[in-house]
Short mmCIF file of C-alpha atoms in Angstrom, two decimals:
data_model
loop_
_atom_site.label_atom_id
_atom_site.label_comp_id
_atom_site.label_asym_id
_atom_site.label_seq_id
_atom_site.Cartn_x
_atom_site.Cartn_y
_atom_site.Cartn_z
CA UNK Z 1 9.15 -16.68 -31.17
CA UNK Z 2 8.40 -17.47 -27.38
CA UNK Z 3 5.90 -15.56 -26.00
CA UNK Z 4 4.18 -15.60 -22.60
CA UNK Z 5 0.85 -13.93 -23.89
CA UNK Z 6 1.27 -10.97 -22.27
CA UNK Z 7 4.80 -9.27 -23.73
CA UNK Z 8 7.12 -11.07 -26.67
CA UNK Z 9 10.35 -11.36 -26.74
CA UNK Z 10 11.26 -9.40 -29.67
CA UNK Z 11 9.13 -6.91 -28.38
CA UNK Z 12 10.69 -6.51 -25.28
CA UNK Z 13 14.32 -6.87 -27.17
CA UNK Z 14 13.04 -3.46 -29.47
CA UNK Z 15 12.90 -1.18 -25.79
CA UNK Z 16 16.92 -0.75 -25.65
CA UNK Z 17 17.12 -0.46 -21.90
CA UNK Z 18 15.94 -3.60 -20.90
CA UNK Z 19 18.60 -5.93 -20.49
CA UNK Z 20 18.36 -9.67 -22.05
CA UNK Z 21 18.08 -11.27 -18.85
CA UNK Z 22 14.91 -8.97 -18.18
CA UNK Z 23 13.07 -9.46 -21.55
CA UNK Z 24 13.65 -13.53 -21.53
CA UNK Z 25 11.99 -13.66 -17.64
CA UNK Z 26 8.98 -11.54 -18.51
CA UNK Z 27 8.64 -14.17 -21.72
CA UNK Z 28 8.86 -17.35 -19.41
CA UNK Z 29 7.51 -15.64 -16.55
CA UNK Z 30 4.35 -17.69 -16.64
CA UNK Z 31 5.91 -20.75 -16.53
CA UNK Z 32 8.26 -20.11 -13.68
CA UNK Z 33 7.14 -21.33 -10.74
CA UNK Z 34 8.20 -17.62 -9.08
CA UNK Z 35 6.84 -14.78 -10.72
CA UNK Z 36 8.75 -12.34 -8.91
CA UNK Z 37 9.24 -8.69 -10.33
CA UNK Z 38 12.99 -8.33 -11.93
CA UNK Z 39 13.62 -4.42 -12.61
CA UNK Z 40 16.86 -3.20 -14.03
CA UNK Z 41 19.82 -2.83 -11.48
CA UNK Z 42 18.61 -5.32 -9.34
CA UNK Z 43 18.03 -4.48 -6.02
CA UNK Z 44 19.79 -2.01 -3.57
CA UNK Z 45 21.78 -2.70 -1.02
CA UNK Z 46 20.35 -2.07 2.25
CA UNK Z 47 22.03 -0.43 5.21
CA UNK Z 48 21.88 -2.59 8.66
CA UNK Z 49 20.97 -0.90 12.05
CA UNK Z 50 23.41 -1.09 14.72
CA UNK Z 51 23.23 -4.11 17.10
CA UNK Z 52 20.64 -2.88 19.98
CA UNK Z 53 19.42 -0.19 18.13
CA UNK Z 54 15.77 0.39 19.65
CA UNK Z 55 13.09 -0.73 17.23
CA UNK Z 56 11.17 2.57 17.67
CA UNK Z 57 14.39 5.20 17.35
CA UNK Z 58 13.60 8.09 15.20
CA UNK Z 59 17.71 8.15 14.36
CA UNK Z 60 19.56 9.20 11.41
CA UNK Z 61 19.97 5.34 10.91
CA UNK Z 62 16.63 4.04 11.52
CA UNK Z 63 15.63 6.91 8.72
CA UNK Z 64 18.18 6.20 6.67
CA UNK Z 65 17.24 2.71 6.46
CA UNK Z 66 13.46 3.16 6.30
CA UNK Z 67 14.02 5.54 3.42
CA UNK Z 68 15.87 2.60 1.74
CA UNK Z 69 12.92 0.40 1.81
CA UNK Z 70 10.72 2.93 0.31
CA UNK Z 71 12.98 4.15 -1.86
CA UNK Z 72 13.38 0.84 -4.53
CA UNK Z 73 10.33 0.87 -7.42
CA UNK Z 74 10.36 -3.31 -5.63
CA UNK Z 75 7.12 -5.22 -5.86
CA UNK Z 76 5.26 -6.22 -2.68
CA UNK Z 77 7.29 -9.50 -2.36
CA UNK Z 78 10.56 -7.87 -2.98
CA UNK Z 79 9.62 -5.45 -0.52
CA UNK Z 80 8.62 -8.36 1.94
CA UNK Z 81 11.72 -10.43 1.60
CA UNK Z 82 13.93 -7.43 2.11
CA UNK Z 83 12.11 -7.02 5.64
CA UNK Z 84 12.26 -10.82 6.23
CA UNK Z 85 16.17 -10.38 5.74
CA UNK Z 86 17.30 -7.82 7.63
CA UNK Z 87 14.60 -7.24 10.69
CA UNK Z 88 13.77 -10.79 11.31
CA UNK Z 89 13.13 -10.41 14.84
CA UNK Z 90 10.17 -7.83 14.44
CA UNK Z 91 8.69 -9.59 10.99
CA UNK Z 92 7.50 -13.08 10.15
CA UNK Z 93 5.74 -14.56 6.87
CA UNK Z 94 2.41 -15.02 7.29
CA UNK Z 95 0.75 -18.51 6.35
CA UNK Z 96 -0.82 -16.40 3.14
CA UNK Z 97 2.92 -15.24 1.95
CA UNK Z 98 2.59 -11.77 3.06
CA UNK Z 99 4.83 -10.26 5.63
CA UNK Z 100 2.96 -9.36 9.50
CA UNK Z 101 4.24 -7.87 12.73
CA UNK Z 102 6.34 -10.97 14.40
CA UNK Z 103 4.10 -12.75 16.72
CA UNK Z 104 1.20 -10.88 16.66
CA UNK Z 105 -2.73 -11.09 15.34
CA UNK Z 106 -6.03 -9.69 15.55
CA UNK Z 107 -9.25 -10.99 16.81
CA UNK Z 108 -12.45 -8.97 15.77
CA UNK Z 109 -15.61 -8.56 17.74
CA UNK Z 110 -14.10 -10.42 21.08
CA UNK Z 111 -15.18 -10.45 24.35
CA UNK Z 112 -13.87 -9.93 27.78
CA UNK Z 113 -14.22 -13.95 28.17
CA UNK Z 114 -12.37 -14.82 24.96
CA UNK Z 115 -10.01 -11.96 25.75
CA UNK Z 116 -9.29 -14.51 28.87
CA UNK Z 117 -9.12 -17.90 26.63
CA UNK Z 118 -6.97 -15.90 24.42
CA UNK Z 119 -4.26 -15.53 27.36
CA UNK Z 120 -4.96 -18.93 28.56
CA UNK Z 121 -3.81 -19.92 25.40
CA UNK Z 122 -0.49 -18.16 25.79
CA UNK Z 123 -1.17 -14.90 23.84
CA UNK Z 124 -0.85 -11.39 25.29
CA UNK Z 125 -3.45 -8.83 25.24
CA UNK Z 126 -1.53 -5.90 24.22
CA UNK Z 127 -4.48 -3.54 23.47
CA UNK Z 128 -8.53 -3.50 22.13
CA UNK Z 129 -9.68 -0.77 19.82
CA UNK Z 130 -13.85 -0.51 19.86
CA UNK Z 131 -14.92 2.14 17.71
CA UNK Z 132 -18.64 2.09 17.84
CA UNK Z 133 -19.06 4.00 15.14
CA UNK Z 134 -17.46 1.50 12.76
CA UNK Z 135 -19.30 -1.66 14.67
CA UNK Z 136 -16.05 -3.07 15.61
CA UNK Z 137 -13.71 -3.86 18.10
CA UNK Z 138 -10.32 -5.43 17.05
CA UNK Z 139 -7.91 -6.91 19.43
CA UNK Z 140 -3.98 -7.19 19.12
CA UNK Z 141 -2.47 -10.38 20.75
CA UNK Z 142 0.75 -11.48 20.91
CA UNK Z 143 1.97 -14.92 21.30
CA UNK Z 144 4.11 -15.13 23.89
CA UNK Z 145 5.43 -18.55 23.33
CA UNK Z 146 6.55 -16.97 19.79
CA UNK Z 147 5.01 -19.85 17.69
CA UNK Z 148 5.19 -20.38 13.89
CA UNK Z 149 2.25 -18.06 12.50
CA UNK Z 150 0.65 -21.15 11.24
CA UNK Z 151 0.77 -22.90 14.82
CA UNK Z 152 -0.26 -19.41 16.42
CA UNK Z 153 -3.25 -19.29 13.74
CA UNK Z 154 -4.82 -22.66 14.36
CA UNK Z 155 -4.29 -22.44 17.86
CA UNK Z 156 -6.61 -18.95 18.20
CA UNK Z 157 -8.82 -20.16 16.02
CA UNK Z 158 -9.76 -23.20 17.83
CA UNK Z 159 -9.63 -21.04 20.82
CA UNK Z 160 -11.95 -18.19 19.59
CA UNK Z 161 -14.40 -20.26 17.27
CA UNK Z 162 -16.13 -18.51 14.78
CA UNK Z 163 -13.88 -14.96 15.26
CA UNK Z 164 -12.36 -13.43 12.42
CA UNK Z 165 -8.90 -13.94 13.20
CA UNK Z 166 -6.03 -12.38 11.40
CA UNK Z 167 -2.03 -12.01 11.32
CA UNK Z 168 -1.07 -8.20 12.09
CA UNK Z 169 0.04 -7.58 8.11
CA UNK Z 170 2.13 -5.07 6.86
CA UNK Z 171 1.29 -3.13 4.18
CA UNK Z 172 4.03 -1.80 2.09
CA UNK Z 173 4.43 1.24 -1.04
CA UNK Z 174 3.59 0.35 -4.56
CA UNK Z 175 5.77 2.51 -6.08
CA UNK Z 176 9.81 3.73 -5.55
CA UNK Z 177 11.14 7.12 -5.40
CA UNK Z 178 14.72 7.87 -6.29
CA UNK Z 179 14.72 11.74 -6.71
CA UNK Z 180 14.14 15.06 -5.57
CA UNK Z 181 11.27 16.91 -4.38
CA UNK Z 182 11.76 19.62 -6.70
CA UNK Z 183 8.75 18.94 -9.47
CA UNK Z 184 7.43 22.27 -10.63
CA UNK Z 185 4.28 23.74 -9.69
CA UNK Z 186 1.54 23.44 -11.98
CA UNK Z 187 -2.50 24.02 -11.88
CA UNK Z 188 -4.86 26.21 -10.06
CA UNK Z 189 -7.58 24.11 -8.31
CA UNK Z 190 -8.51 23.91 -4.43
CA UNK Z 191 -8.71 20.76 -3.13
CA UNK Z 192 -8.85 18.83 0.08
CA UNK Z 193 -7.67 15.32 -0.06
CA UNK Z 194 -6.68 12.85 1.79
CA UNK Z 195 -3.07 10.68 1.56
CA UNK Z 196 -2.19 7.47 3.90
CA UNK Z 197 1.25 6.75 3.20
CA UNK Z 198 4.79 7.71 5.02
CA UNK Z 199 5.47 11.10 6.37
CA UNK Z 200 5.31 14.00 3.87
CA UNK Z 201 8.10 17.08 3.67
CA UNK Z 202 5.64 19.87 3.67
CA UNK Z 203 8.86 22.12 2.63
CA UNK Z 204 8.93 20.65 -1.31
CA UNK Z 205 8.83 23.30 -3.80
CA UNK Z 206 5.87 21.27 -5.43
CA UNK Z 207 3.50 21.55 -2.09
CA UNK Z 208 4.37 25.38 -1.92
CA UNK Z 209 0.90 26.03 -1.97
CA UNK Z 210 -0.76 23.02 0.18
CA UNK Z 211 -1.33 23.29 3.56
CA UNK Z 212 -0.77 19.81 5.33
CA UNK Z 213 -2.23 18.16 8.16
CA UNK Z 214 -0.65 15.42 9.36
CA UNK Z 215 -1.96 12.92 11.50
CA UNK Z 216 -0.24 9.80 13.18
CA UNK Z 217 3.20 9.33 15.03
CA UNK Z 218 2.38 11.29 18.29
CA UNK Z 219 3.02 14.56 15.89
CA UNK Z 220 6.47 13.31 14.78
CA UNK Z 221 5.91 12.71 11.71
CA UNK Z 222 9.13 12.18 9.68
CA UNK Z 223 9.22 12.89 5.95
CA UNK Z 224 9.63 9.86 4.00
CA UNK Z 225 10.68 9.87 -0.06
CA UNK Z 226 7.89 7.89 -0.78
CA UNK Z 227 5.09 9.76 0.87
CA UNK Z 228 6.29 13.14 -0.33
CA UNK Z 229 6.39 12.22 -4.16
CA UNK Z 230 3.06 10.67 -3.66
CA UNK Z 231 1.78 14.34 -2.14
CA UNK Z 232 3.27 16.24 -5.10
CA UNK Z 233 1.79 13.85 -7.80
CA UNK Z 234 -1.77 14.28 -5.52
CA UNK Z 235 -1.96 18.09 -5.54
CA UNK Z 236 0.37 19.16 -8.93
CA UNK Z 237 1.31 21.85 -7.42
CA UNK Z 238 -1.59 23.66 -6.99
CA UNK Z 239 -3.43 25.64 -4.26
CA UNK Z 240 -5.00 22.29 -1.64
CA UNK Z 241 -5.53 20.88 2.08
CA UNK Z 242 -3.81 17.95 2.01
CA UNK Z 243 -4.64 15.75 5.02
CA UNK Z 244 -1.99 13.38 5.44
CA UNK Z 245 -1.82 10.39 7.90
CA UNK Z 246 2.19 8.53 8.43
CA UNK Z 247 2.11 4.88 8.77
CA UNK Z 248 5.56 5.11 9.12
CA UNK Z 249 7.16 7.67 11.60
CA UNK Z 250 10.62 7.40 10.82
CA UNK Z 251 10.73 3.74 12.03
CA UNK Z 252 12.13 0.23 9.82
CA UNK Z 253 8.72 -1.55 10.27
CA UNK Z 254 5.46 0.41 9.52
CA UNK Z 255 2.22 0.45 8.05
CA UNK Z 256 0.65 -2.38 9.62
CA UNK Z 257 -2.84 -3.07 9.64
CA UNK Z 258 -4.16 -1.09 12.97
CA UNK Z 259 -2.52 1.78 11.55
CA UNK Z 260 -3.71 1.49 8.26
CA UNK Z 261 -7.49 1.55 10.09
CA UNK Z 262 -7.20 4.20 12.25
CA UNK Z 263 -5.47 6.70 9.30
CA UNK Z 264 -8.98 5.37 7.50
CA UNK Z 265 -11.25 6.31 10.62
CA UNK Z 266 -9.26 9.18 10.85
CA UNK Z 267 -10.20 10.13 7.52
CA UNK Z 268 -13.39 9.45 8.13
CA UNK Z 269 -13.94 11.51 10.94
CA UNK Z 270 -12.50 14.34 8.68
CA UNK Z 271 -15.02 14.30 6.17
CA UNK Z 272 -12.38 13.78 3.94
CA UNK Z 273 -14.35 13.04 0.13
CA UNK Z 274 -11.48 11.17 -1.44
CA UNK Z 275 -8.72 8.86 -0.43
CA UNK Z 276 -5.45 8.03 -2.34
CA UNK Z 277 -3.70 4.63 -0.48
CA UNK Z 278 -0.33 3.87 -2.41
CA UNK Z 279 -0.10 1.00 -0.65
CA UNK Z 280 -0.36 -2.79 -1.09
CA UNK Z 281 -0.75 -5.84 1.06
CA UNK Z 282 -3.17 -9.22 1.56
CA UNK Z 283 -7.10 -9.33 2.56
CA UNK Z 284 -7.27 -8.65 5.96
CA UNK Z 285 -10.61 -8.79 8.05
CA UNK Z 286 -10.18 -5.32 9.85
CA UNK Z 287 -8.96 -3.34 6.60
CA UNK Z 288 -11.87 -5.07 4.48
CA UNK Z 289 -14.46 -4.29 7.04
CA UNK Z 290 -13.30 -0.38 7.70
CA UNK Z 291 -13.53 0.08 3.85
CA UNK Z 292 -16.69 -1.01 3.79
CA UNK Z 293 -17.64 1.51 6.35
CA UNK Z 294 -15.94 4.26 4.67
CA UNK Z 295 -17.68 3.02 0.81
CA UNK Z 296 -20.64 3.15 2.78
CA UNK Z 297 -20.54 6.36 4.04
CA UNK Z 298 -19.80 7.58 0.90
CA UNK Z 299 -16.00 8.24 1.14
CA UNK Z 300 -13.89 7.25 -2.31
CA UNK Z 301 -10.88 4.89 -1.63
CA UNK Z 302 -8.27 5.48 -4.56
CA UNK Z 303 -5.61 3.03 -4.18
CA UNK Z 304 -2.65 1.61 -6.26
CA UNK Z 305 -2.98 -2.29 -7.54
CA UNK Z 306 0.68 -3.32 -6.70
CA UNK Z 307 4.05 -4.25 -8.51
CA UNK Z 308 3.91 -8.09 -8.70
CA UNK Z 309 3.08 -8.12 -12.17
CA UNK Z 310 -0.09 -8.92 -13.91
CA UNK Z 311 -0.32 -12.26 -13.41
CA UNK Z 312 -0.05 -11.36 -9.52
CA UNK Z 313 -3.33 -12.02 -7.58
CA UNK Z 314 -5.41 -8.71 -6.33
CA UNK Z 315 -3.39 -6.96 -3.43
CA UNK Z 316 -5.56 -5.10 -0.89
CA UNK Z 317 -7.15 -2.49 -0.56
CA UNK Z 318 -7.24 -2.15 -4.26
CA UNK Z 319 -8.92 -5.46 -4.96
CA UNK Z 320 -12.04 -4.67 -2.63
CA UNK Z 321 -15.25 -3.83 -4.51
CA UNK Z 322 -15.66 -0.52 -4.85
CA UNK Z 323 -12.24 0.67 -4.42
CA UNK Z 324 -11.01 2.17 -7.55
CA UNK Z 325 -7.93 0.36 -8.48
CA UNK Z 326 -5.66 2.24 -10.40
CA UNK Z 327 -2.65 -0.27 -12.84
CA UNK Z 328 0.08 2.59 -14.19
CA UNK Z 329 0.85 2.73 -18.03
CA UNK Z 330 4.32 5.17 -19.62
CA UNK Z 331 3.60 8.00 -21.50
CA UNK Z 332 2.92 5.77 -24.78
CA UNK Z 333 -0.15 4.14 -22.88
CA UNK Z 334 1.52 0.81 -22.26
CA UNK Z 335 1.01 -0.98 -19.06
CA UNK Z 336 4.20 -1.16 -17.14
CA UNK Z 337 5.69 -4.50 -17.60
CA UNK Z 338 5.39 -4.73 -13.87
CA UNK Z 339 1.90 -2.93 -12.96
CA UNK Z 340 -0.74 -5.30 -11.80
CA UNK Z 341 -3.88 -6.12 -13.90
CA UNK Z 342 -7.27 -8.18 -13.72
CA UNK Z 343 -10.86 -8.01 -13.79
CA UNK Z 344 -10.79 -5.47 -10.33
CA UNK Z 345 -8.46 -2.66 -12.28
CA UNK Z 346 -10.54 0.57 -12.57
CA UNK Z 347 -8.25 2.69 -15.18
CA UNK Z 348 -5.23 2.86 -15.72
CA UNK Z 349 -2.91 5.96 -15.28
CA UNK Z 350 0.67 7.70 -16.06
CA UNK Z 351 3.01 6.14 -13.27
CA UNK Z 352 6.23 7.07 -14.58
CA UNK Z 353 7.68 10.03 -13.13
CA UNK Z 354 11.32 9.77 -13.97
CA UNK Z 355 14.04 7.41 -14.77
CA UNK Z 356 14.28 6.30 -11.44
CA UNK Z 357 10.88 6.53 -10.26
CA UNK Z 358 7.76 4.75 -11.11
CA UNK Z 359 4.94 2.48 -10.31
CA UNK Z 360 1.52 2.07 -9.30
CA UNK Z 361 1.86 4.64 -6.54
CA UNK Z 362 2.29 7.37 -9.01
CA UNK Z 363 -0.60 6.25 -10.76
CA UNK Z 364 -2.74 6.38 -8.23
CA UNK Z 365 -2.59 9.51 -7.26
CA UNK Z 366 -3.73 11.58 -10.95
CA UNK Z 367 -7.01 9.39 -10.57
CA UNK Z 368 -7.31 10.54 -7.04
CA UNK Z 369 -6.79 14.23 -8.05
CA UNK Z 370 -9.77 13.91 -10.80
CA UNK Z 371 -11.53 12.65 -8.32
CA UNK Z 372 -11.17 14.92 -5.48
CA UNK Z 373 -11.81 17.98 -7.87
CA UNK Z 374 -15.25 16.54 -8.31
CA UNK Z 375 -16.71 16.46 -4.44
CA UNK Z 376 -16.36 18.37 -1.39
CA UNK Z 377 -17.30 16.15 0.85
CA UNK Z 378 -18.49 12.33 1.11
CA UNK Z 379 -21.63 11.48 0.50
CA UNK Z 380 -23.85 7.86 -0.04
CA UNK Z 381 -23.17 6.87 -3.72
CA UNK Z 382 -19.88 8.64 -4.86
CA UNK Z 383 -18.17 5.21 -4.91
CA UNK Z 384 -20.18 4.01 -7.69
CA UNK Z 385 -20.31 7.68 -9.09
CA UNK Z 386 -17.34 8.04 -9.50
CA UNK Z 387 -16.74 4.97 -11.77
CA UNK Z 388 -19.00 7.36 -14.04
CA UNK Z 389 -16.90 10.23 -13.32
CA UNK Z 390 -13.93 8.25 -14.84
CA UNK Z 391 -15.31 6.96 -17.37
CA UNK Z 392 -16.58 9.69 -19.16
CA UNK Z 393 -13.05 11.21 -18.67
CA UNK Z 394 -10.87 8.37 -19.39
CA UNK Z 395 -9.19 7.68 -22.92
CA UNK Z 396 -9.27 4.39 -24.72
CA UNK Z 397 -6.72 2.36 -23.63
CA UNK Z 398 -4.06 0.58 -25.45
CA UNK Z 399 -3.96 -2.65 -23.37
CA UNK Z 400 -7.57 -4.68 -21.94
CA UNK Z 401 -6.22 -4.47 -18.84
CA UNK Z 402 -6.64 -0.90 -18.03
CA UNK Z 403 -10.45 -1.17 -17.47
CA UNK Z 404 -12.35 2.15 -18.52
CA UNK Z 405 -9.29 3.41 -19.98
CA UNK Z 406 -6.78 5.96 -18.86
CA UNK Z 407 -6.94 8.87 -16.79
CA UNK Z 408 -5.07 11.61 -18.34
CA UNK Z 409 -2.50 14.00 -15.59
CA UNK Z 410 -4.73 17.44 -15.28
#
């Protein structure tokens, strides 16, 4: 019986739905050379913009197609190779494998003089965001000769010795949503939470009772699929502020890295005690930095681990310390075949919500309920509190690789 030490292949042949072709790749999977996540159905087929359609268009089709992307339960490569294919002119692959904003990078902490090298060099200074408060200045260039990003890389970086210099990465959902908002409304607790994700439809039956402020997108905020099933699993239906930042705003290509730290500064700012992130990508100076900040300060960053699989590496932000990392298990308690794992999971949590929707974005979100039912506001300490927290209320786990065990919906 061939097994791949993580799921064998009778095993996988005794759950009905999988097809044959699924069960013998997660048995071989670690000895294919590509460990990319295979889910029943394969992937959808993606609807194409119009030629000259205006990246930033908040159209029908520019939603249509964003809600595409965020639609498929895809891991983060899947998700990056669909970009790669059909908006090749605004994405590139980084030298790491992950997907970035075409022709553009950041450079922390420079100066006014290396802002000049920089253009010397042939890259555009298309804006500088100092925020004192967070002891850090990052600067987006763009190459205007359109290099590879390796060339692009080396060239900064022997331009700008010693800066931290980074692609602008994308960071993309961790989870797929298929159905409606209709989930019924359940519990009776007040929170105030915070979400960074796509837009949320404050109109869902399930977030009746929340009152959301959104932040981002000039106050256009478009609903996305994604970002609204994330909000309902966040609040259950009960009586809560939800303060929501979109990374998205209707558009193909969001959730890059300077939005990503601005939601978090945002959040900051706010006084906002806990944090759900559904969202996945690579380590990236500026995102690893702002957490720190925001750990610091005593703000809890919930955030799903990704669906690459468990022999995946860490994606980010759940695989900085301190960041509770949540991996999603079905309702038996079994990890989901395609749920990250490792030594930075936290617990592990429910992230199935129907047939067609489930992942470590759905997981997330239950921890970051417990969570925000415990504090008001942030305060030093709560990140390593609230490993306490869960452990006392997690149950034992079924696999290793849920850390302190699961967290139970409440």
């Amino acid at each position: 019986m061939l097994a791949s030490g993580r799921i064998h292949f009778s095993q996988c042949r005794m759950r009905r739905h999988l097809p044959l072709v699924v069960c013998l790749l997660l048995a071989l999977g670690p000895f294919l050379p590509v460990r990319a996540q295979v889910l029943p159905g394969g992937l959808p087929a993606l609807p194409r913009l119009p030629a000259g359609t205006p990246i930033d268009t908040l159209d029908a089709a520019t939603s249509a197609t964003t809600n595409a992307l965020l639609s498929a339960t895809w891991s983060y490569r899947q998700q990056a190779e669909a970009l790669l294919r059909e908006v090749p002119a605004q994405v590139a692959r980084a030298p790491d494998g992950a997907v970035m904003r075409r022709a553009e990078y950041l450079a922390l902490d420079i100066d006014a003089a290396e802002q000049d090298a920089a253009r010397a060099a042939g890259f555009q200074v298309l804006r500088e965001d100092r925020d004192d408060a967070f002891g850090m200045s990052i600067t987006l260039l763009r190459d205007s000769r359109d290099r590879s990003p390796g060339r692009a890389l080396r060239v900064l970086r022997a331009t700008l010795p010693g800066r931290a210099i980074e692609p602008h990465h994308l960071f993309l959902p961790a989870g797929g949503y298929a159905g409606q908002a209709n989930q019924t409304a359940t519990g009776d607790t007040g929170l105030r939470v915070g979400l960074i994700d796509g837009g949320v439809d404050a109109s869902a039956p399930a977030l009746a009772r929340t009152r959301v402020v959104p932040h981002g997108c000039d106050g256009r905020s478009l609903p996305q699929p994604h970002g609204t099933q994330v909000a309902m699993r966040l609040v259950a239906g009960a009586p809560a502020t939800l303060l929501a930042a979109d990374l998205w705003c209707g558009r193909r290509v969001g959730g890059d890295t300077l939005a990503l730290v601005e939601a978090l500064r945002w959040m900051a700012q706010q006084g906002v005690a806990v944090i759900n992130v559904s969202l996945v990508g690579p380590d990236n100076s500026a995102l690893r930095r702002t957490v720190e900040v925001l750990l610091a300060r005593g703000q809890v960053i919930v955030a799903a681990a990704g669906n690459d699989g468990p022999a995946a590496p860490p994606r980010f932000p759940a695989g900085y310390p301190g960041v509770i990392a949540v991996a999603a298990v079905n309702a038996r308690g079994v990890l989901l075949p395609e749920s990250a794992a490792g030594k930075h999971i936290s617990v592990c949590a429910d992230g199935v919500v129907d047939s067609h929707t489930r992942g470590t974005s759905f997981a997330a979100p239950l921890v970051a309920r417990l969570l925000a039912g415990t504090w008001a506001a942030p305060a030093p300490g709560h990140s390593a509190d609230a490993m306490h927290v869960l452990a006392r209320a997690a149950r034992p786990a079924r696999s290793p690789r849920c850390g302190l065990g699961i967290i139970a919906p409440t």
